[in-house]
Coordinates of N, CA, C and O in Angstrom, one line a residue:
M6 N -11.0 57.9 217.2 CA -12.5 57.5 216.6 C -12.4 57.8 215.2 O -12.0 58.7 214.5
A7 N -13.0 56.7 214.3 CA -13.3 56.7 213.2 C -14.4 57.2 212.6 O -15.5 57.2 213.2
V8 N -14.5 57.9 211.4 CA -15.8 58.4 210.9 C -15.9 57.6 209.5 O -15.1 57.5 208.7
Y9 N -17.2 57.0 209.4 CA -17.4 56.1 208.1 C -18.7 56.6 207.6 O -19.6 57.1 208.4
G10 N -18.7 56.9 206.2 CA -19.9 57.3 205.5 C -20.9 56.1 205.7 O -20.4 54.9 205.5
C11 N -22.2 56.2 205.9 CA -23.0 55.1 206.2 C -23.6 54.7 205.0 O -24.3 55.6 204.3
P12 N -23.7 53.6 204.3 CA -24.3 53.2 203.2 C -25.8 53.4 203.2 O -26.3 53.0 204.2
V13 N -26.5 53.9 202.4 CA -27.9 54.1 202.4 C -28.6 53.2 201.4 O -29.9 53.0 201.7
S14 N -27.9 52.6 200.4 CA -28.6 51.5 199.6 C -27.5 50.7 198.9 O -26.4 51.1 198.7
V15 N -27.9 49.6 198.5 CA -27.1 48.7 197.5 C -27.9 48.3 196.6 O -29.1 47.8 196.4
G16 N -27.3 48.7 195.2 CA -27.9 48.4 193.9 C -27.1 47.6 193.4 O -26.1 47.1 193.5
N17 N -27.6 47.4 191.8 CA -26.7 46.6 191.0 C -25.3 47.1 190.7 O -24.5 46.6 190.1
K18 N -25.2 48.4 191.0 CA -23.8 49.0 190.7 C -23.0 49.1 192.0 O -22.1 49.8 192.2
G19 N -23.5 48.6 193.1 CA -22.7 48.5 194.2 C -23.4 49.4 195.3 O -24.4 49.5 195.3
V20 N -22.6 49.7 196.3 CA -23.3 50.3 197.3 C -23.0 51.8 197.2 O -22.0 52.5 196.7
I21 N -24.1 52.3 197.5 CA -24.3 54.0 197.4 C -24.1 54.6 198.8 O -24.9 54.3 199.6
F22 N -23.3 55.6 198.9 CA -23.0 56.2 200.2 C -23.6 57.7 200.0 O -23.2 58.4 199.1
E23 N -24.3 58.0 201.1 CA -24.8 59.4 201.3 C -23.7 60.1 202.1 O -23.4 60.0 203.1
T24 N -22.9 61.1 201.4 CA -21.7 61.8 202.1 C -22.3 62.5 203.3 O -21.5 62.9 204.2
E25 N -23.6 63.0 203.2 CA -24.0 63.8 204.5 C -24.3 63.0 205.7 O -24.4 63.6 206.8
V26 N -24.4 61.8 205.6 CA -24.8 60.7 206.6 C -23.5 60.2 207.3 O -22.8 59.5 206.4
F27 N -23.2 60.5 208.3 CA -22.1 59.7 209.1 C -22.4 59.0 210.2 O -23.4 59.5 211.0
M28 N -21.8 58.2 210.5 CA -21.9 57.3 211.9 C -20.6 57.1 212.6 O -19.6 56.7 211.9
E29 N -20.4 57.7 213.6 CA -19.2 57.8 214.4 C -19.2 56.5 215.4 O -20.3 56.3 216.2
K30 N -18.2 55.8 215.3 CA -18.0 54.8 216.4 C -16.5 54.6 216.5 O -15.8 54.6 215.7
S31 N -16.4 54.1 217.8 CA -15.0 53.9 218.1 C -14.4 52.5 217.6 O -13.2 52.4 217.0
S32 N -15.3 51.5 217.3 CA -15.0 50.2 216.7 C -16.3 49.7 216.0 O -17.3 49.5 216.9
I33 N -16.3 49.4 214.8 CA -17.5 48.8 214.4 C -17.2 47.4 214.3 O -18.1 46.5 214.5
S34 N -16.1 46.9 213.9 CA -15.7 45.4 213.8 C -15.2 45.2 215.0 O -14.5 45.8 215.8
K35 N -15.4 43.8 215.5 CA -14.8 43.3 216.6 C -14.3 42.0 216.2 O -14.7 41.0 215.7
G36 N -13.0 41.7 216.9 CA -12.2 40.6 216.6 C -12.7 39.4 217.6 O -13.1 39.7 218.7
W37 N -12.4 38.3 217.3 CA -12.5 37.1 218.0 C -11.4 37.2 219.0 O -10.3 37.5 218.9
Q38 N -11.7 36.6 220.3 CA -10.6 36.5 221.4 C -9.7 35.2 221.5 O -10.1 34.4 222.2
W39 N -9.0 35.0 220.2 CA -8.1 33.8 220.1 C -7.4 33.6 221.4 O -7.2 32.3 221.8
E40 N -6.8 34.7 222.0 CA -6.0 34.4 223.2 C -6.7 33.7 224.2 O -6.0 33.0 225.1
M41 N -8.0 33.5 224.2 CA -8.7 32.9 225.5 C -8.9 31.3 225.2 O -9.5 30.9 226.0
L42 N -8.6 30.9 223.7 CA -9.0 29.6 223.6 C -7.8 28.6 224.3 O -6.7 29.1 224.2
K43 N -8.1 27.6 224.9 CA -7.6 26.5 225.4 C -6.7 25.8 224.3 O -7.3 25.8 223.0
E44 N -5.8 25.0 224.4 CA -5.0 24.5 223.4 C -6.0 23.4 222.7 O -5.9 23.3 221.4
N45 N -6.6 22.8 223.5 CA -7.6 21.6 222.9 C -8.7 22.0 222.2 O -9.1 21.6 221.3
Q46 N -9.0 23.5 222.3 CA -10.1 24.1 221.6 C -9.5 24.7 220.3 O -10.2 25.0 219.2
R47 N -8.3 25.0 220.3 CA -7.7 25.4 219.0 C -7.6 24.4 217.9 O -7.7 24.9 216.7
E48 N -7.5 23.2 218.4 CA -7.6 22.2 217.2 C -8.8 22.3 216.3 O -8.6 21.9 215.2
Y49 N -9.9 22.6 216.9 CA -11.0 22.6 216.0 C -11.0 23.7 214.9 O -11.2 23.5 214.0
W50 N -10.2 24.9 215.3 CA -10.1 26.0 214.3 C -9.1 25.8 213.4 O -8.7 26.5 212.7
R51 N -8.4 24.3 213.5 CA -7.3 24.2 212.4 C -7.9 23.3 211.3 O -7.1 23.0 210.5
N52 N -9.1 23.0 211.4 CA -9.9 22.1 210.3 C -10.4 22.9 209.5 O -11.4 23.6 210.1
P53 N -10.2 22.8 208.1 CA -11.0 23.8 207.2 C -12.5 23.4 207.1 O -12.7 22.3 207.5
S54 N -13.2 24.3 206.9 CA -14.7 24.0 206.6 C -14.8 23.1 205.5 O -14.0 23.0 204.4
E55 N -15.9 22.6 205.4 CA -16.3 21.4 204.4 C -16.4 22.1 203.1 O -15.9 21.6 202.1
E56 N -17.0 23.4 203.0 CA -17.2 23.9 201.7 C -15.7 24.5 201.1 O -15.7 24.6 199.8
S57 N -14.8 24.6 201.8 CA -13.5 25.2 201.6 C -12.7 24.0 200.4 O -12.0 24.3 199.5
Y58 N -13.1 22.7 200.8 CA -12.4 21.8 199.8 C -13.1 21.9 198.5 O -12.3 21.8 197.5
Y59 N -14.4 22.1 198.5 CA -15.0 22.2 197.1 C -14.4 23.4 196.5 O -14.2 23.5 195.4
L60 N -14.4 24.6 197.3 CA -13.9 25.8 196.6 C -12.4 25.7 196.1 O -12.0 26.3 194.8
V61 N -11.5 25.0 196.8 CA -10.2 24.8 196.3 C -10.3 24.3 195.1 O -9.6 24.8 194.0
N62 N -11.1 23.3 194.7 CA -11.2 22.5 193.5 C -11.8 23.3 192.4 O -11.3 23.6 191.3
R63 N -12.9 23.9 192.8 CA -13.7 24.7 191.8 C -12.8 26.0 191.3 O -12.7 26.2 190.2
W64 N -12.2 26.6 192.2 CA -11.4 27.8 192.0 C -10.0 27.6 191.2 O -9.7 28.3 190.1
K65 N -9.6 26.5 191.6 CA -8.4 25.8 190.6 C -8.8 25.7 189.1 O -8.2 26.1 188.2
M66 N -10.0 25.0 189.1 CA -10.6 24.6 187.7 C -10.8 25.8 186.8 O -10.6 25.8 185.6
Q67 N -11.2 27.0 187.5 CA -11.4 28.3 186.9 C -10.2 29.0 186.8 O -10.2 30.2 186.1
G68 N -9.0 28.4 187.1 CA -7.8 29.2 186.9 C -7.6 30.5 188.0 O -6.6 31.2 187.6
K69 N -8.3 30.4 189.0 CA -8.2 31.4 190.1 C -6.8 31.1 190.9 O -6.4 29.8 191.2
E70 N -6.0 32.1 191.4 CA -4.8 31.8 192.2 C -4.5 32.9 193.1 O -3.9 32.6 194.2
E71 N -5.1 34.0 193.2 CA -5.0 35.2 194.1 C -6.1 35.1 195.1 O -7.2 35.6 195.0
F72 N -5.6 34.6 196.2 CA -6.7 34.2 197.2 C -6.4 35.2 198.3 O -5.4 35.1 199.1
L73 N -7.6 35.8 198.9 CA -7.6 36.4 200.2 C -8.3 35.6 201.2 O -9.5 35.5 200.9
D74 N -7.8 35.4 202.5 CA -8.6 34.8 203.6 C -8.8 35.9 204.5 O -8.1 36.4 205.1
L75 N -10.1 36.6 204.3 CA -10.5 37.8 205.0 C -11.0 37.3 206.3 O -12.1 36.6 206.4
G76 N -10.4 37.6 207.5 CA -10.8 37.1 208.7 C -10.1 35.6 208.8 O -10.7 34.6 209.1
C77 N -8.8 35.4 208.6 CA -8.0 34.3 208.5 C -8.1 33.4 210.0 O -7.8 32.3 209.8
G78 N -8.3 34.2 210.9 CA -8.4 33.5 212.2 C -7.2 32.7 212.4 O -6.1 33.3 212.3
M79 N -7.1 31.4 212.8 CA -6.0 30.7 213.0 C -5.1 30.0 211.8 O -4.3 29.6 212.0
G80 N -5.8 30.4 210.7 CA -5.2 30.0 209.3 C -5.6 28.8 208.7 O -5.0 28.4 207.8
R81 N -6.8 28.2 209.2 CA -7.1 26.9 208.5 C -7.3 27.0 206.9 O -7.1 25.9 206.4
H82 N -8.0 28.0 206.4 CA -8.1 28.3 205.1 C -7.0 28.6 204.3 O -6.7 28.1 203.3
S83 N -6.1 29.4 205.0 CA -5.0 29.8 204.5 C -4.1 28.9 204.1 O -3.5 28.7 202.9
I84 N -4.0 27.9 205.1 CA -3.0 26.7 204.9 C -3.5 25.8 203.8 O -2.7 25.4 202.9
L85 N -4.9 25.6 203.8 CA -5.3 24.5 202.8 C -5.1 25.2 201.5 O -4.8 24.6 200.4
F86 N -5.3 26.6 201.2 CA -5.4 27.1 199.8 C -3.9 27.2 199.5 O -3.5 26.9 198.4
G87 N -2.8 27.5 200.4 CA -1.4 27.8 200.2 C -0.9 26.3 199.8 O 0.0 26.1 198.8
K88 N -1.4 25.1 200.3 CA -0.9 23.9 200.1 C -1.5 23.4 198.7 O -0.9 22.3 198.1
N89 N -2.4 24.1 198.1 CA -2.9 23.9 196.8 C -2.4 24.8 195.8 O -3.2 25.2 194.7
L90 N -1.3 25.6 196.0 CA -0.6 26.5 195.3 C -1.3 27.7 195.0 O -1.0 28.3 193.9
F91 N -2.2 28.3 195.7 CA -2.8 29.6 195.7 C -1.7 30.6 196.2 O -1.1 30.2 197.2
H92 N -1.9 31.7 195.6 CA -1.0 33.0 196.4 C -1.9 33.5 197.4 O -2.9 34.0 196.9
V93 N -1.4 33.2 198.6 CA -2.3 33.6 199.8 C -2.0 34.9 200.6 O -0.7 35.1 200.9
K94 N -3.0 35.5 200.8 CA -3.0 36.7 201.7 C -3.9 36.7 202.9 O -4.9 36.2 202.7
C95 N -3.3 36.9 204.0 CA -4.0 36.4 205.3 C -4.4 37.9 206.0 O -3.5 38.6 206.1
F96 N -5.7 38.1 206.2 CA -5.9 39.4 206.9 C -6.8 39.3 208.0 O -7.8 38.3 208.2
D97 N -6.7 39.7 209.0 CA -7.4 39.5 210.4 C -7.4 40.9 211.2 O -6.2 41.5 211.1
I98 N -8.2 41.1 212.1 CA -8.3 42.1 212.9 C -7.4 41.8 214.1 O -7.0 42.8 214.8
S99 N -7.1 40.7 214.3 CA -6.4 40.0 215.7 C -4.9 39.8 215.2 O -4.6 39.1 214.4
E100 N -4.2 40.4 216.0 CA -2.7 40.2 215.9 C -2.4 38.8 216.3 O -1.5 38.0 215.6
E101 N -3.1 38.2 217.3 CA -2.8 36.9 217.6 C -3.2 36.0 216.6 O -2.5 35.0 216.5
A102 N -4.3 36.2 215.9 CA -4.5 35.3 214.8 C -3.5 35.3 213.5 O -3.1 34.2 213.2
I103 N -3.0 36.5 213.4 CA -2.0 36.6 212.2 C -0.8 35.9 212.6 O -0.2 35.1 211.8
Q104 N -0.4 36.1 214.0 CA 0.9 35.4 214.5 C 0.6 33.9 214.5 O 1.7 33.3 214.1
S105 N -0.6 33.3 214.8 CA -0.8 31.9 214.9 C -0.7 31.4 213.4 O -0.1 30.4 213.1
T106 N -1.3 32.2 212.5 CA -1.3 31.7 211.1 C 0.1 31.7 210.4 O 0.5 30.7 209.8
K107 N 0.9 32.5 210.8 CA 2.2 32.9 210.2 C 3.1 31.7 210.9 O 3.9 31.1 210.2
L108 N 3.0 31.5 212.0 CA 3.9 30.1 212.7 C 3.4 28.8 212.0 O 4.2 28.3 211.6
W109 N 2.3 28.7 211.7 CA 1.7 27.5 211.2 C 2.2 27.4 209.7 O 2.7 26.4 209.4
A110 N 2.0 28.5 209.0 CA 2.5 28.6 207.5 C 4.1 28.4 207.4 O 4.5 27.6 206.7
E111 N 4.7 28.8 208.3 CA 6.2 28.8 208.6 C 6.6 27.3 208.6 O 7.5 26.7 208.2
A112 N 5.8 26.7 209.6 CA 6.0 25.2 209.8 C 5.9 24.2 208.8 O 6.2 23.3 208.5
E113 N 4.8 24.7 207.8 CA 4.3 23.9 206.5 C 5.5 24.5 205.3 O 5.0 24.0 204.2
N114 N 6.4 25.4 205.4 CA 7.2 25.9 204.4 C 6.2 26.6 203.4 O 6.5 26.4 202.2
L115 N 5.2 27.4 203.9 CA 4.5 28.2 203.0 C 4.8 29.6 203.2 O 5.1 30.1 204.4
E116 N 4.7 30.5 202.2 CA 4.9 31.9 202.2 C 3.6 32.6 202.0 O 3.1 32.4 200.7
F117 N 3.2 33.5 202.8 CA 1.9 34.1 202.6 C 2.2 35.6 202.9 O 3.1 36.0 203.4
G118 N 1.4 36.4 202.5 CA 1.3 37.9 202.9 C 0.5 38.0 204.0 O -0.7 37.3 204.2
Y119 N 0.7 38.9 205.0 CA 0.0 39.2 206.2 C -0.3 40.6 206.3 O 0.5 41.6 206.1
A120 N -1.7 40.9 206.9 CA -2.1 42.3 207.2 C -3.0 42.1 208.4 O -3.7 41.3 208.5
V121 N -2.7 43.1 209.4 CA -3.8 43.3 210.5 C -4.5 44.4 210.3 O -4.0 45.6 209.9
G122 N -5.7 44.4 210.4 CA -6.7 45.5 210.0 C -8.1 45.3 210.3 O -8.5 44.0 210.4
D123 N -9.0 46.2 209.8 CA -10.4 46.1 210.0 C -10.9 45.8 208.6 O -10.5 46.5 207.6
M124 N -11.9 45.0 208.5 CA -12.3 44.6 207.1 C -13.1 45.8 206.5 O -13.4 45.5 205.3
L125 N -13.5 46.8 207.1 CA -14.1 47.8 206.6 C -13.4 48.8 205.6 O -13.7 49.5 204.9
C126 N -12.0 48.4 205.7 CA -11.0 49.2 204.9 C -9.8 48.4 204.8 O -8.7 48.1 205.4
L127 N -10.0 47.5 203.8 CA -9.0 46.5 203.3 C -7.7 47.3 202.8 O -7.9 48.2 201.7
P128 N -6.5 46.9 203.0 CA -5.4 47.7 202.5 C -4.8 47.2 201.3 O -3.5 47.1 201.1
Y129 N -5.5 46.7 200.4 CA -5.4 46.1 198.9 C -5.7 47.0 197.9 O -6.7 47.6 197.9
E130 N -4.9 46.9 196.9 CA -5.2 47.7 195.6 C -6.7 46.9 194.9 O -6.9 45.9 195.3
D131 N -7.4 47.8 194.2 CA -8.6 47.3 193.6 C -8.2 46.0 192.6 O -7.2 46.2 192.1
E132 N -9.1 45.1 192.7 CA -8.6 43.9 191.8 C -7.6 43.1 192.1 O -7.0 42.4 191.4
S133 N -7.3 43.1 193.5 CA -6.1 42.3 193.8 C -6.3 40.9 193.9 O -5.4 40.0 193.9
F134 N -7.6 40.4 194.0 CA -7.7 39.0 194.2 C -8.9 38.5 193.1 O -9.7 39.4 192.7
D135 N -8.8 37.2 193.0 CA -9.8 36.7 192.1 C -10.7 35.6 192.9 O -11.6 35.0 192.4
C136 N -10.2 35.4 194.1 CA -11.1 34.7 195.0 C -10.9 35.0 196.5 O -9.6 35.3 197.0
I137 N -11.9 35.1 197.1 CA -11.9 35.6 198.6 C -12.8 34.5 199.5 O -13.9 34.3 199.1
M138 N -12.2 34.3 200.5 CA -13.0 33.6 201.6 C -13.2 34.4 202.8 O -12.3 34.8 203.4
C139 N -14.4 34.4 203.3 CA -14.7 35.1 204.3 C -15.8 34.5 205.1 O -16.9 34.5 204.9
R140 N -15.4 33.5 206.0 CA -16.4 32.5 206.8 C -16.5 32.9 208.3 O -15.4 33.1 209.0
N141 N -17.6 33.3 208.5 CA -18.0 33.7 210.1 C -17.3 34.8 210.5 O -16.7 35.0 211.5
V142 N -17.1 35.9 209.7 CA -16.5 37.1 209.9 C -17.2 38.4 209.9 O -17.3 39.2 210.7
I143 N -18.1 38.4 208.7 CA -18.8 39.6 208.4 C -19.8 39.9 209.6 O -20.1 41.1 210.0
S144 N -20.3 38.9 210.3 CA -21.1 39.1 211.5 C -20.6 39.7 212.7 O -21.3 40.1 213.7
H145 N -19.2 40.0 212.6 CA -18.5 40.7 213.9 C -18.6 42.2 213.5 O -17.8 42.9 214.1
S146 N -19.7 42.6 212.8 CA -19.8 44.1 212.6 C -21.5 44.4 212.8 O -22.2 43.5 212.7
D147 N -21.7 45.5 212.7 CA -23.1 46.0 212.8 C -23.6 46.2 211.2 O -22.8 45.7 210.3
T148 N -24.9 46.3 211.0 CA -25.4 46.4 209.6 C -24.8 47.3 208.7 O -24.4 46.9 207.8
C149 N -24.4 48.5 209.4 CA -23.5 49.4 208.3 C -22.1 48.9 208.0 O -21.6 48.9 206.7
G150 N -21.5 48.0 209.0 CA -20.3 47.6 208.7 C -20.5 46.4 207.7 O -19.5 46.3 206.9
V151 N -21.5 45.6 207.7 CA -21.6 44.4 206.9 C -21.7 45.0 205.5 O -21.0 44.6 204.6
V152 N -22.5 46.2 205.2 CA -22.6 46.6 204.0 C -21.3 47.3 203.4 O -20.8 47.0 202.2
K153 N -20.6 47.9 204.3 CA -19.2 48.5 203.8 C -18.3 47.3 203.4 O -17.6 47.5 202.6
T154 N -18.3 46.3 204.4 CA -17.4 45.1 204.0 C -17.7 44.5 202.7 O -16.8 44.2 202.0
V155 N -19.0 44.4 202.4 CA -19.5 43.7 201.0 C -18.8 44.8 200.0 O -18.4 44.3 198.9
A156 N -19.0 46.0 200.2 CA -18.6 47.0 199.2 C -17.0 46.9 199.1 O -16.5 46.9 197.9
E157 N -16.2 46.6 200.1 CA -14.8 46.3 200.0 C -14.5 45.1 199.2 O -13.6 45.2 198.3
I158 N -15.1 44.1 199.4 CA -15.1 42.8 198.7 C -15.1 42.8 197.2 O -14.5 42.7 196.3
R159 N -16.4 43.8 196.8 CA -16.7 44.2 195.4 C -15.5 44.9 194.6 O -15.6 44.9 193.7
R160 N -15.0 45.8 195.5 CA -13.8 46.6 195.0 C -12.8 45.7 194.2 O -12.0 46.3 193.5
H161 N -12.8 44.5 194.5 CA -11.8 43.6 193.7 C -12.3 43.1 192.6 O -11.6 42.0 192.0
G162 N -13.3 43.6 192.1 CA -13.8 43.3 190.6 C -14.5 42.1 190.6 O -15.3 41.8 191.3
D163 N -14.1 41.4 189.3 CA -14.8 40.1 189.1 C -14.3 39.1 190.0 O -13.7 38.1 189.2
C164 N -14.4 39.1 191.2 CA -13.8 38.0 192.0 C -14.7 37.0 192.5 O -15.9 37.4 192.7
S165 N -14.6 35.7 192.8 CA -15.6 34.9 193.4 C -15.3 34.8 194.9 O -14.1 35.1 195.4
A166 N -16.3 35.2 195.6 CA -16.3 35.2 197.1 C -17.1 34.3 197.7 O -18.4 34.0 197.2
N167 N -16.8 33.6 199.0 CA -17.5 32.8 199.8 C -17.7 33.5 200.9 O -16.8 33.8 201.8
L168 N -19.0 33.9 201.2 CA -19.4 34.6 202.5 C -20.3 33.8 203.4 O -21.3 33.5 202.7
R169 N -19.9 33.7 204.5 CA -20.9 33.1 205.4 C -20.7 34.0 206.7 O -19.7 34.1 207.3
L170 N -22.0 34.4 206.8 CA -22.0 35.3 208.1 C -22.0 34.5 209.4 O -21.5 34.9 210.4

């Protein structure tokens, strides 16, 4: 069972945690059940979202190259950014998602970093990325988890993030 400090406010300096307030949960974040998708349903999740094409171009023009696909799923955004010469790290709570992304990347001759874990505690050093995509991921948590995830993203300093609940 994990114990997380529950954020009590978000200000311009980030998230403030009240150390005396704790919330115990066996699992705050929940992964998508990728293994339940039929093969014809998987094809939908291999197409990048519309805004990702805009972000590839915008972030390239801004000189960004260290990309985190937070909640990478089947890898649709990882592959797009990798083909556009970003240094890609794939992160998901689902081992199935990571394995699917890894197989696809290998078939495309792309080399990525991979990690399985909970978005509430990203296993990366501060300021590891200059751009993060987090699409349809943060909503897989409760309110406390959403605020904690945003704090984790902010820990990476002055990075551009695209968050879609």
